[in-house]
Amino acid sequence: MKWSEKAWDSIEPIYRKTLELPFIRELITGTLDKEKFVFYIQQDSLYLSDYGKTLTAIATRLTKPEHIEAFIGFAGESIQVENELHKMLFTELQADRKQTASPSCLLYTSFLLSQLNAPVEVMAAAVLPCFRIYKEVGDYILAHQVKGDNPYQAWIDAYGGDDFTESVRNATAICDELAENCTEEQRDLMTEAFITCSKMEWMFWDSAYNLEQWKI
């Protein structure tokens, strides 16, 4: 069994709980409160800025040209998505540009940036949940959505369609290849990072639904 398959098995309960989140269920029905979606988009924009930095840092640490090219491409895609989110946020949604990172968002981005000193295979494993979970959740929403005038259809199509599939497959394949050349201890560290960031994906959705704020 490939490393990615074992890693996914280890977070299957987390993924199932993610699908049960009110944020996801209400995206499916199109009944999610606009304020909560705006909050999510604002936080996602902040997240993607640091996520893109992490992807670029991984590219500088890889050795195979095709791997380097792939992660440079991933970083470019994250910038493109961030720009599209900005367009949606500041025009269609008419939201405030000024926003600070929520506790969950800051925890997630801080953890990713802390991995810049980790071995490259661990760094790659840490960013993989954002690929895999978003794709799986997007596909689930696309398959179960209530047909009709869903105000969040553009987001659903972006993550639940075929355009995102190739990047997910490529990132997963690179992680598997890196894992093949690791010791068992290194693979365990990869899995630990993958599990941690999968938990933070859950936290990110949950915090958006609850409009998470700093207590003081």
Coordinates of N, CA and C in Angstrom, one line a residue:
M1 N 0.8 -1.2 0.0 CA 0.0 0.0 0.0 C 0.9 1.3 0.0
K2 N 0.5 2.2 -0.8 CA 1.3 3.5 -0.9 C 1.1 4.3 0.4
W3 N 2.1 5.1 0.6 CA 2.1 6.0 1.8 C 0.8 6.8 1.8
S4 N 0.4 7.4 0.7 CA -0.8 8.3 0.7 C -2.0 7.5 1.0
E5 N -2.1 6.2 0.7 CA -3.3 5.4 1.0 C -3.4 5.1 2.5
K6 N -2.2 4.8 3.1 CA -2.2 4.6 4.5 C -2.5 5.9 5.3
A7 N -1.9 7.0 4.8 CA -2.2 8.3 5.4 C -3.7 8.7 5.4
W8 N -4.3 8.4 4.2 CA -5.7 8.7 4.1 C -6.6 7.8 5.0
D9 N -6.2 6.6 5.1 CA -6.9 5.7 6.0 C -6.8 6.2 7.5
S10 N -5.7 6.8 7.8 CA -5.5 7.3 9.2 C -6.4 8.5 9.5
I11 N -6.8 9.2 8.4 CA -7.6 10.4 8.7 C -9.0 10.2 8.2
E12 N -9.4 9.0 7.9 CA -10.8 8.7 7.5 C -11.8 9.2 8.5
P13 N -11.6 9.0 9.8 CA -12.6 9.5 10.7 C -12.7 11.0 10.7
I14 N -11.6 11.7 10.5 CA -11.6 13.2 10.5 C -12.3 13.6 9.2
Y15 N -12.1 13.0 8.1 CA -12.8 13.3 6.9 C -14.3 13.2 7.0
R16 N -14.7 12.0 7.6 CA -16.1 11.8 7.8 C -16.8 12.9 8.7
K17 N -16.1 13.3 9.7 CA -16.6 14.3 10.6 C -16.6 15.7 9.9
T18 N -15.7 15.9 9.0 CA -15.7 17.1 8.1 C -17.0 17.1 7.3
L19 N -17.4 16.0 6.7 CA -18.6 16.0 5.9 C -19.8 16.3 6.7
E20 N -19.8 16.0 8.0 CA -20.9 16.2 8.9 C -21.0 17.7 9.4
L21 N -20.0 18.5 9.1 CA -20.0 19.9 9.6 C -21.2 20.7 9.0
P22 N -21.9 21.5 9.9 CA -23.0 22.3 9.4 C -22.6 23.2 8.2
F23 N -21.3 23.7 8.2 CA -20.9 24.5 7.1 C -21.0 23.7 5.7
I24 N -20.6 22.5 5.7 CA -20.6 21.7 4.5 C -22.0 21.3 4.2
R25 N -22.8 20.9 5.1 CA -24.2 20.5 4.9 C -25.0 21.7 4.3
E26 N -24.7 22.9 4.8 CA -25.5 24.1 4.3 C -24.9 24.6 3.0
L27 N -23.7 24.3 2.7 CA -23.2 24.6 1.3 C -23.9 23.7 0.3
I28 N -24.1 22.5 0.7 CA -24.8 21.5 -0.2 C -26.2 22.0 -0.5
T29 N -26.9 22.5 0.5 CA -28.3 22.9 0.3 C -28.4 24.4 -0.2
G30 N -27.3 25.1 -0.1 CA -27.3 26.5 -0.5 C -27.9 27.4 0.5
T31 N -28.1 26.9 1.7 CA -28.7 27.7 2.8 C -27.7 28.3 3.8
L32 N -26.4 28.1 3.5 CA -25.4 28.7 4.4 C -25.6 30.2 4.4
D33 N -25.5 30.8 5.6 CA -25.6 32.2 5.8 C -24.5 32.9 5.1
K34 N -24.8 34.0 4.4 CA -23.8 34.7 3.6 C -22.7 35.2 4.5
E35 N -23.0 35.7 5.7 CA -22.0 36.2 6.6 C -20.9 35.1 6.9
K36 N -21.4 33.9 7.1 CA -20.4 32.8 7.4 C -19.6 32.5 6.2
F37 N -20.2 32.5 5.0 CA -19.4 32.3 3.8 C -18.4 33.4 3.5
V38 N -18.8 34.6 3.8 CA -17.9 35.8 3.6 C -16.7 35.6 4.6
F39 N -17.0 35.2 5.8 CA -16.0 35.0 6.8 C -15.0 33.9 6.4
Y40 N -15.5 32.8 5.8 CA -14.7 31.8 5.3 C -13.8 32.2 4.2
I41 N -14.4 33.0 3.2 CA -13.6 33.5 2.1 C -12.5 34.4 2.6
Q42 N -12.8 35.3 3.5 CA -11.8 36.2 4.1 C -10.6 35.4 4.7
Q43 N -11.0 34.4 5.5 CA -9.9 33.6 6.2 C -9.2 32.8 5.1
D44 N -9.8 32.3 4.1 CA -9.2 31.5 3.1 C -8.2 32.3 2.3
S45 N -8.5 33.6 2.1 CA -7.6 34.5 1.4 C -6.3 34.7 2.2
L46 N -6.5 34.8 3.5 CA -5.3 35.0 4.4 C -4.5 33.7 4.4
Y47 N -5.2 32.6 4.5 CA -4.5 31.3 4.5 C -3.7 31.0 3.2
L48 N -4.3 31.3 2.1 CA -3.7 31.0 0.8 C -2.4 31.8 0.6
S49 N -2.3 33.0 1.2 CA -1.1 33.7 1.1 C 0.1 33.0 1.7
D50 N -0.1 32.4 2.9 CA 1.0 31.7 3.5 C 1.1 30.3 2.9
Y51 N 0.1 29.7 2.5 CA 0.1 28.4 1.8 C 1.0 28.5 0.6
G52 N 0.8 29.6 -0.2 CA 1.6 29.7 -1.4 C 3.1 29.9 -1.1
K53 N 3.4 30.5 0.0 CA 4.8 30.7 0.4 C 5.4 29.3 0.8
T54 N 4.6 28.5 1.4 CA 5.0 27.1 1.8 C 5.3 26.3 0.5
L55 N 4.4 26.4 -0.4 CA 4.5 25.6 -1.7 C 5.8 26.0 -2.4
T56 N 6.0 27.3 -2.5 CA 7.3 27.8 -3.1 C 8.5 27.3 -2.4
A57 N 8.5 27.3 -1.1 CA 9.6 26.9 -0.3 C 9.9 25.4 -0.6
I58 N 8.8 24.6 -0.7 CA 9.0 23.2 -1.0 C 9.7 23.0 -2.4
A59 N 9.3 23.8 -3.3 CA 9.9 23.8 -4.7 C 11.4 24.0 -4.6
T60 N 11.8 24.9 -3.8 CA 13.2 25.2 -3.7 C 14.0 24.0 -3.0
R61 N 13.3 23.2 -2.3 CA 14.0 22.1 -1.6 C 14.0 20.7 -2.4
L62 N 13.2 20.7 -3.4 CA 13.1 19.4 -4.2 C 14.2 19.3 -5.1
T63 N 14.5 18.1 -5.6 CA 15.6 17.9 -6.5 C 15.3 17.5 -7.9
K64 N 14.2 16.8 -8.1 CA 13.8 16.4 -9.4 C 13.1 17.6 -10.2
P65 N 13.5 17.9 -11.4 CA 13.0 19.0 -12.1 C 11.4 18.9 -12.3
E66 N 10.9 17.7 -12.5 CA 9.4 17.6 -12.6 C 8.7 17.9 -11.3
H67 N 9.3 17.6 -10.2 CA 8.7 17.9 -8.9 C 8.8 19.4 -8.6
I68 N 9.9 20.0 -9.0 CA 10.1 21.4 -8.8 C 9.1 22.2 -9.6
E69 N 8.9 21.8 -10.9 CA 8.0 22.4 -11.8 C 6.6 22.3 -11.3
A70 N 6.3 21.1 -10.7 CA 4.9 20.9 -10.2 C 4.6 21.8 -9.1
F71 N 5.5 22.0 -8.1 CA 5.2 22.8 -6.9 C 5.2 24.3 -7.2
I72 N 6.1 24.7 -8.2 CA 6.0 26.0 -8.7 C 4.6 26.3 -9.3
G73 N 4.1 25.3 -10.0 CA 2.8 25.4 -10.6 C 1.7 25.5 -9.5
F74 N 1.9 24.7 -8.5 CA 0.9 24.7 -7.4 C 0.9 26.1 -6.7
A75 N 2.1 26.7 -6.5 CA 2.1 28.0 -5.9 C 1.4 29.0 -6.8
G76 N 1.7 28.9 -8.1 CA 1.0 29.8 -9.0 C -0.5 29.7 -9.0
E77 N -1.0 28.4 -8.8 CA -2.4 28.2 -8.8 C -3.0 28.8 -7.5
S78 N -2.2 28.7 -6.4 CA -2.7 29.3 -5.1 C -2.9 30.8 -5.2
I79 N -1.9 31.4 -5.9 CA -2.0 32.9 -6.1 C -3.2 33.2 -7.0
Q80 N -3.5 32.4 -8.0 CA -4.6 32.6 -8.9 C -5.9 32.5 -8.1
V81 N -6.0 31.5 -7.3 CA -7.2 31.3 -6.5 C -7.4 32.4 -5.5
E82 N -6.3 32.9 -4.9 CA -6.4 34.0 -4.0 C -6.9 35.2 -4.7
N83 N -6.4 35.5 -5.9 CA -6.9 36.6 -6.7 C -8.4 36.5 -7.0
E84 N -8.8 35.3 -7.3 CA -10.2 35.1 -7.6 C -11.1 35.3 -6.4
L85 N -10.5 34.8 -5.3 CA -11.3 35.0 -4.0 C -11.4 36.5 -3.7
H86 N -10.3 37.2 -3.9 CA -10.4 38.7 -3.7 C -11.4 39.3 -4.6
K87 N -11.5 38.9 -5.8 CA -12.5 39.5 -6.7 C -13.9 39.2 -6.2
M88 N -14.1 37.9 -5.8 CA -15.4 37.6 -5.3 C -15.7 38.3 -4.0
L89 N -14.7 38.4 -3.1 CA -14.9 39.0 -1.8 C -15.2 40.5 -1.9
F90 N -14.4 41.2 -2.7 CA -14.5 42.7 -2.7 C -15.5 43.2 -3.7
T91 N -16.0 42.4 -4.6 CA -17.0 42.9 -5.5 C -18.4 42.2 -5.3
E92 N -18.4 40.9 -5.6 CA -19.7 40.2 -5.5 C -20.2 40.2 -4.1
L93 N -19.4 39.9 -3.1 CA -19.8 39.8 -1.8 C -19.8 41.1 -1.0
Q94 N -19.2 42.1 -1.6 CA -19.1 43.4 -1.0 C -18.7 43.4 0.5
A95 N -17.6 42.7 0.7 CA -17.1 42.5 2.1 C -15.9 43.4 2.4
D96 N -15.7 43.6 3.6 CA -14.6 44.5 4.1 C -13.2 43.8 3.8
R97 N -12.3 44.7 3.2 CA -11.0 44.2 2.9 C -10.2 43.9 4.2
K98 N -10.5 44.6 5.2 CA -9.7 44.5 6.4 C -10.1 43.3 7.3
Q99 N -9.2 42.4 7.5 CA -9.6 41.2 8.3 C -8.3 40.6 8.9
T100 N -8.4 40.3 10.1 CA -7.3 39.6 10.8 C -7.5 38.1 10.8
A101 N -6.5 37.4 10.9 CA -6.6 35.9 10.9 C -7.3 35.5 12.2
S102 N -8.2 34.5 12.1 CA -8.9 34.0 13.2 C -7.9 33.1 13.9
P103 N -8.2 32.7 15.2 CA -7.3 31.8 15.9 C -7.0 30.5 15.1
S104 N -8.0 29.9 14.5 CA -7.8 28.6 13.8 C -7.0 28.9 12.5
C105 N -7.3 30.0 11.8 CA -6.5 30.3 10.6 C -5.0 30.5 11.0
L106 N -4.8 31.3 12.0 CA -3.4 31.6 12.4 C -2.7 30.3 12.9
L107 N -3.4 29.5 13.6 CA -2.8 28.2 14.0 C -2.4 27.4 12.8
Y108 N -3.2 27.3 11.8 CA -3.0 26.5 10.6 C -1.8 27.1 9.8
T109 N -1.8 28.4 9.5 CA -0.7 29.0 8.8 C 0.6 29.0 9.5
S110 N 0.5 29.2 10.8 CA 1.7 29.1 11.6 C 2.4 27.7 11.6
F111 N 1.5 26.7 11.7 CA 2.0 25.4 11.6 C 2.7 25.1 10.3
L112 N 2.1 25.5 9.2 CA 2.6 25.3 7.8 C 4.0 26.0 7.7
L113 N 4.0 27.3 8.2 CA 5.3 28.0 8.1 C 6.4 27.4 9.0
S114 N 6.0 26.8 10.1 CA 6.9 26.2 11.0 C 7.6 24.9 10.3
Q115 N 6.9 24.4 9.3 CA 7.5 23.2 8.6 C 8.6 23.6 7.6
L116 N 8.8 24.9 7.5 CA 9.9 25.3 6.5 C 11.3 24.8 6.9
N117 N 11.4 24.4 8.2 CA 12.7 23.9 8.7 C 12.7 22.4 8.8
A118 N 11.5 21.8 8.4 CA 11.4 20.3 8.4 C 12.0 19.7 7.1
P119 N 12.2 18.4 7.1 CA 12.6 17.7 5.9 C 11.6 18.0 4.8
V120 N 12.0 18.0 3.5 CA 11.1 18.4 2.5 C 9.9 17.4 2.3
E121 N 10.1 16.1 2.6 CA 9.0 15.2 2.5 C 7.9 15.5 3.6
V122 N 8.4 15.9 4.7 CA 7.4 16.3 5.8 C 6.6 17.6 5.4
M123 N 7.3 18.5 4.8 CA 6.7 19.7 4.3 C 5.6 19.4 3.2
A124 N 6.0 18.5 2.3 CA 5.0 18.1 1.3 C 3.8 17.4 1.9
A125 N 4.0 16.6 2.9 CA 2.9 15.9 3.5 C 2.0 16.8 4.2
A126 N 2.6 17.9 4.8 CA 1.8 18.9 5.5 C 0.8 19.7 4.6
V127 N 1.2 19.9 3.4 CA 0.4 20.7 2.5 C -0.6 19.8 1.7
L128 N -0.4 18.5 1.8 CA -1.3 17.6 1.0 C -2.7 17.6 1.4
P129 N -3.1 17.7 2.7 CA -4.5 17.7 3.1 C -5.3 18.8 2.4
C130 N -4.7 19.9 2.2 CA -5.4 21.0 1.5 C -5.7 20.6 0.1
F131 N -4.9 19.8 -0.5 CA -5.2 19.2 -1.9 C -6.3 18.2 -1.7
R132 N -6.0 17.1 -0.9 CA -6.9 15.9 -0.9 C -8.2 16.2 -0.3
I133 N -8.3 16.8 0.9 CA -9.5 17.0 1.6 C -10.4 18.0 0.8
Y134 N -9.9 19.1 0.2 CA -10.7 20.0 -0.6 C -11.3 19.3 -1.8
K135 N -10.5 18.4 -2.4 CA -11.0 17.7 -3.6 C -12.1 16.7 -3.2
E136 N -11.9 16.0 -2.1 CA -12.8 15.0 -1.7 C -14.1 15.7 -1.2
V137 N -14.0 16.7 -0.4 CA -15.1 17.5 0.0 C -15.9 18.1 -1.1
G138 N -15.1 18.7 -2.1 CA -15.7 19.3 -3.2 C -16.5 18.3 -4.1
D139 N -15.9 17.1 -4.3 CA -16.6 16.1 -5.0 C -17.9 15.7 -4.3
Y140 N -17.8 15.5 -3.0 CA -19.0 15.1 -2.2 C -20.1 16.2 -2.3
I141 N -19.7 17.4 -2.2 CA -20.7 18.5 -2.3 C -21.4 18.5 -3.7
L142 N -20.5 18.3 -4.7 CA -21.0 18.3 -6.1 C -22.0 17.2 -6.3
A143 N -21.7 16.0 -5.7 CA -22.5 14.8 -5.9 C -23.8 14.9 -5.1
H144 N -23.8 15.7 -4.0 CA -25.0 15.7 -3.1 C -25.8 17.0 -3.1
Q145 N -25.3 18.0 -3.8 CA -25.9 19.3 -3.8 C -27.4 19.2 -4.2
V146 N -28.1 20.1 -3.6 CA -29.5 20.3 -4.0 C -29.5 21.1 -5.3
K147 N -30.1 20.5 -6.3 CA -30.1 21.2 -7.6 C -30.9 22.5 -7.6
G148 N -30.5 23.5 -8.3 CA -31.2 24.7 -8.3 C -30.3 25.9 -8.2
D149 N -30.8 27.0 -7.7 CA -30.0 28.3 -7.7 C -29.2 28.3 -6.4
N150 N -28.1 27.6 -6.4 CA -27.2 27.6 -5.2 C -26.3 28.8 -5.3
P151 N -26.3 29.7 -4.3 CA -25.5 31.0 -4.4 C -24.0 30.7 -4.3
Y152 N -23.7 29.5 -4.0 CA -22.2 29.1 -3.8 C -21.8 28.2 -4.9
Q153 N -22.5 28.2 -6.0 CA -22.2 27.2 -7.1 C -20.8 27.4 -7.7
A154 N -20.3 28.7 -7.8 CA -19.0 29.0 -8.3 C -17.9 28.3 -7.5
W155 N -18.0 28.4 -6.2 CA -17.1 27.7 -5.3 C -17.1 26.2 -5.4
I156 N -18.3 25.7 -5.5 CA -18.5 24.2 -5.6 C -17.9 23.7 -6.9
D157 N -18.1 24.5 -8.0 CA -17.5 24.0 -9.3 C -16.0 24.1 -9.3
A158 N -15.4 25.1 -8.5 CA -14.0 25.3 -8.5 C -13.3 24.1 -7.9
Y159 N -13.8 23.6 -6.8 CA -13.2 22.5 -6.1 C -13.8 21.1 -6.3
G160 N -15.0 21.1 -6.9 CA -15.6 19.8 -7.1 C -15.5 19.3 -8.6
G161 N -14.9 20.1 -9.4 CA -14.8 19.7 -10.8 C -13.5 19.0 -11.2
D162 N -13.3 18.9 -12.5 CA -12.1 18.2 -13.0 C -10.8 19.0 -13.0
D163 N -11.0 20.3 -13.0 CA -9.8 21.2 -13.1 C -8.8 21.0 -11.9
F164 N -9.3 20.7 -10.8 CA -8.5 20.5 -9.6 C -7.9 19.1 -9.5
T165 N -8.5 18.2 -10.2 CA -8.1 16.8 -10.1 C -6.7 16.5 -10.4
E166 N -6.2 17.0 -11.5 CA -4.8 16.7 -11.9 C -3.8 17.2 -10.9
S167 N -4.0 18.4 -10.3 CA -3.1 18.9 -9.3 C -3.0 18.0 -8.1
V168 N -4.2 17.5 -7.7 CA -4.3 16.6 -6.5 C -3.6 15.3 -6.8
R169 N -3.8 14.7 -7.9 CA -3.1 13.5 -8.3 C -1.6 13.7 -8.3
N170 N -1.1 14.8 -8.9 CA 0.3 15.1 -9.0 C 0.9 15.3 -7.6
A171 N 0.3 16.1 -6.8 CA 0.8 16.3 -5.4 C 0.9 15.0 -4.6
T172 N -0.1 14.2 -4.8 CA -0.2 12.9 -4.1 C 0.9 12.0 -4.6
A173 N 1.1 11.9 -5.9 CA 2.2 11.1 -6.5 C 3.6 11.5 -6.0
I174 N 3.8 12.8 -5.9 CA 5.1 13.3 -5.5 C 5.3 12.9 -4.0
C175 N 4.3 13.0 -3.2 CA 4.5 12.6 -1.8 C 4.8 11.1 -1.7
D176 N 4.1 10.3 -2.5 CA 4.4 8.9 -2.5 C 5.8 8.5 -2.9
E177 N 6.3 9.3 -3.9 CA 7.6 9.0 -4.4 C 8.6 9.5 -3.3
L178 N 8.4 10.6 -2.7 CA 9.3 11.0 -1.6 C 9.3 10.0 -0.5
A179 N 8.1 9.5 -0.1 CA 8.0 8.5 0.9 C 8.7 7.2 0.6
E180 N 8.8 6.8 -0.6 CA 9.5 5.6 -1.0 C 11.0 5.6 -0.7
N181 N 11.5 6.8 -0.7 CA 12.9 7.0 -0.5 C 13.2 7.4 1.0
C182 N 12.3 7.3 1.9 CA 12.4 7.7 3.3 C 12.6 6.4 4.1
T183 N 13.1 6.7 5.3 CA 13.1 5.7 6.4 C 11.7 5.6 6.9
E184 N 11.5 4.5 7.7 CA 10.2 4.3 8.3 C 9.9 5.5 9.3
E185 N 10.9 5.9 10.0 CA 10.8 7.1 10.9 C 10.3 8.3 10.2
Q186 N 11.0 8.6 9.0 CA 10.6 9.8 8.2 C 9.2 9.7 7.7
R187 N 8.8 8.5 7.3 CA 7.4 8.3 6.8 C 6.4 8.5 8.0
D188 N 6.8 8.1 9.2 CA 5.9 8.4 10.3 C 5.7 9.9 10.6
L189 N 6.8 10.7 10.4 CA 6.7 12.1 10.5 C 5.9 12.7 9.4
M190 N 5.9 12.2 8.2 CA 5.1 12.6 7.2 C 3.6 12.4 7.5
T191 N 3.3 11.2 8.1 CA 1.9 10.9 8.4 C 1.4 11.8 9.6
E192 N 2.3 12.0 10.5 CA 2.0 12.9 11.6 C 1.6 14.3 11.1
A193 N 2.4 14.8 10.2 CA 2.1 16.2 9.6 C 0.8 16.1 8.9
F194 N 0.6 15.1 8.1 CA -0.7 14.9 7.3 C -1.9 14.9 8.3
I195 N -1.8 14.1 9.3 CA -2.9 14.1 10.3 C -3.2 15.4 11.0
T196 N -2.1 16.1 11.4 CA -2.3 17.4 12.1 C -3.0 18.4 11.2
C197 N -2.5 18.4 9.9 CA -3.2 19.4 9.0 C -4.6 19.0 8.6
S198 N -4.9 17.7 8.6 CA -6.2 17.3 8.3 C -7.2 17.7 9.4
K199 N -6.7 17.7 10.7 CA -7.5 18.2 11.8 C -7.7 19.7 11.7
M200 N -6.7 20.4 11.2 CA -6.8 21.9 11.0 C -7.7 22.2 9.9
E201 N -7.8 21.4 8.9 CA -8.8 21.6 7.8 C -10.2 21.5 8.5
W202 N -10.5 20.6 9.3 CA -11.8 20.5 10.0 C -12.0 21.8 10.9
M203 N -11.0 22.2 11.6 CA -11.1 23.4 12.4 C -11.4 24.6 11.6
F204 N -10.8 24.7 10.4 CA -11.0 25.8 9.5 C -12.5 26.0 9.1
W205 N -13.1 24.9 8.7 CA -14.5 24.9 8.3 C -15.3 25.3 9.5
D206 N -15.1 24.6 10.6 CA -15.9 24.8 11.9 C -15.8 26.2 12.3
S207 N -14.6 26.8 12.3 CA -14.4 28.2 12.8 C -15.1 29.2 11.9
A208 N -15.2 28.9 10.6 CA -16.0 29.8 9.7 C -17.4 29.8 10.1
Y209 N -18.0 28.6 10.3 CA -19.4 28.5 10.6 C -19.7 29.2 11.9
N210 N -18.8 29.2 12.9 CA -19.0 29.8 14.2 C -18.5 31.3 14.2
L211 N -18.0 31.8 13.1 CA -17.5 33.2 13.0 C -16.5 33.4 14.1
E212 N -15.5 32.5 14.2 CA -14.6 32.5 15.3 C -13.9 33.8 15.5
Q213 N -13.9 34.3 16.7 CA -13.2 35.6 17.1 C -12.2 35.3 18.2
W214 N -11.3 36.3 18.3 CA -10.4 36.2 19.5 C -11.2 36.6 20.7
K215 N -11.0 36.0 21.8 CA -11.8 36.2 23.0 C -11.4 37.5 23.7
I216 N -10.1 38.0 23.5 CA -9.7 39.2 24.1 C -9.0 40.0 23.0

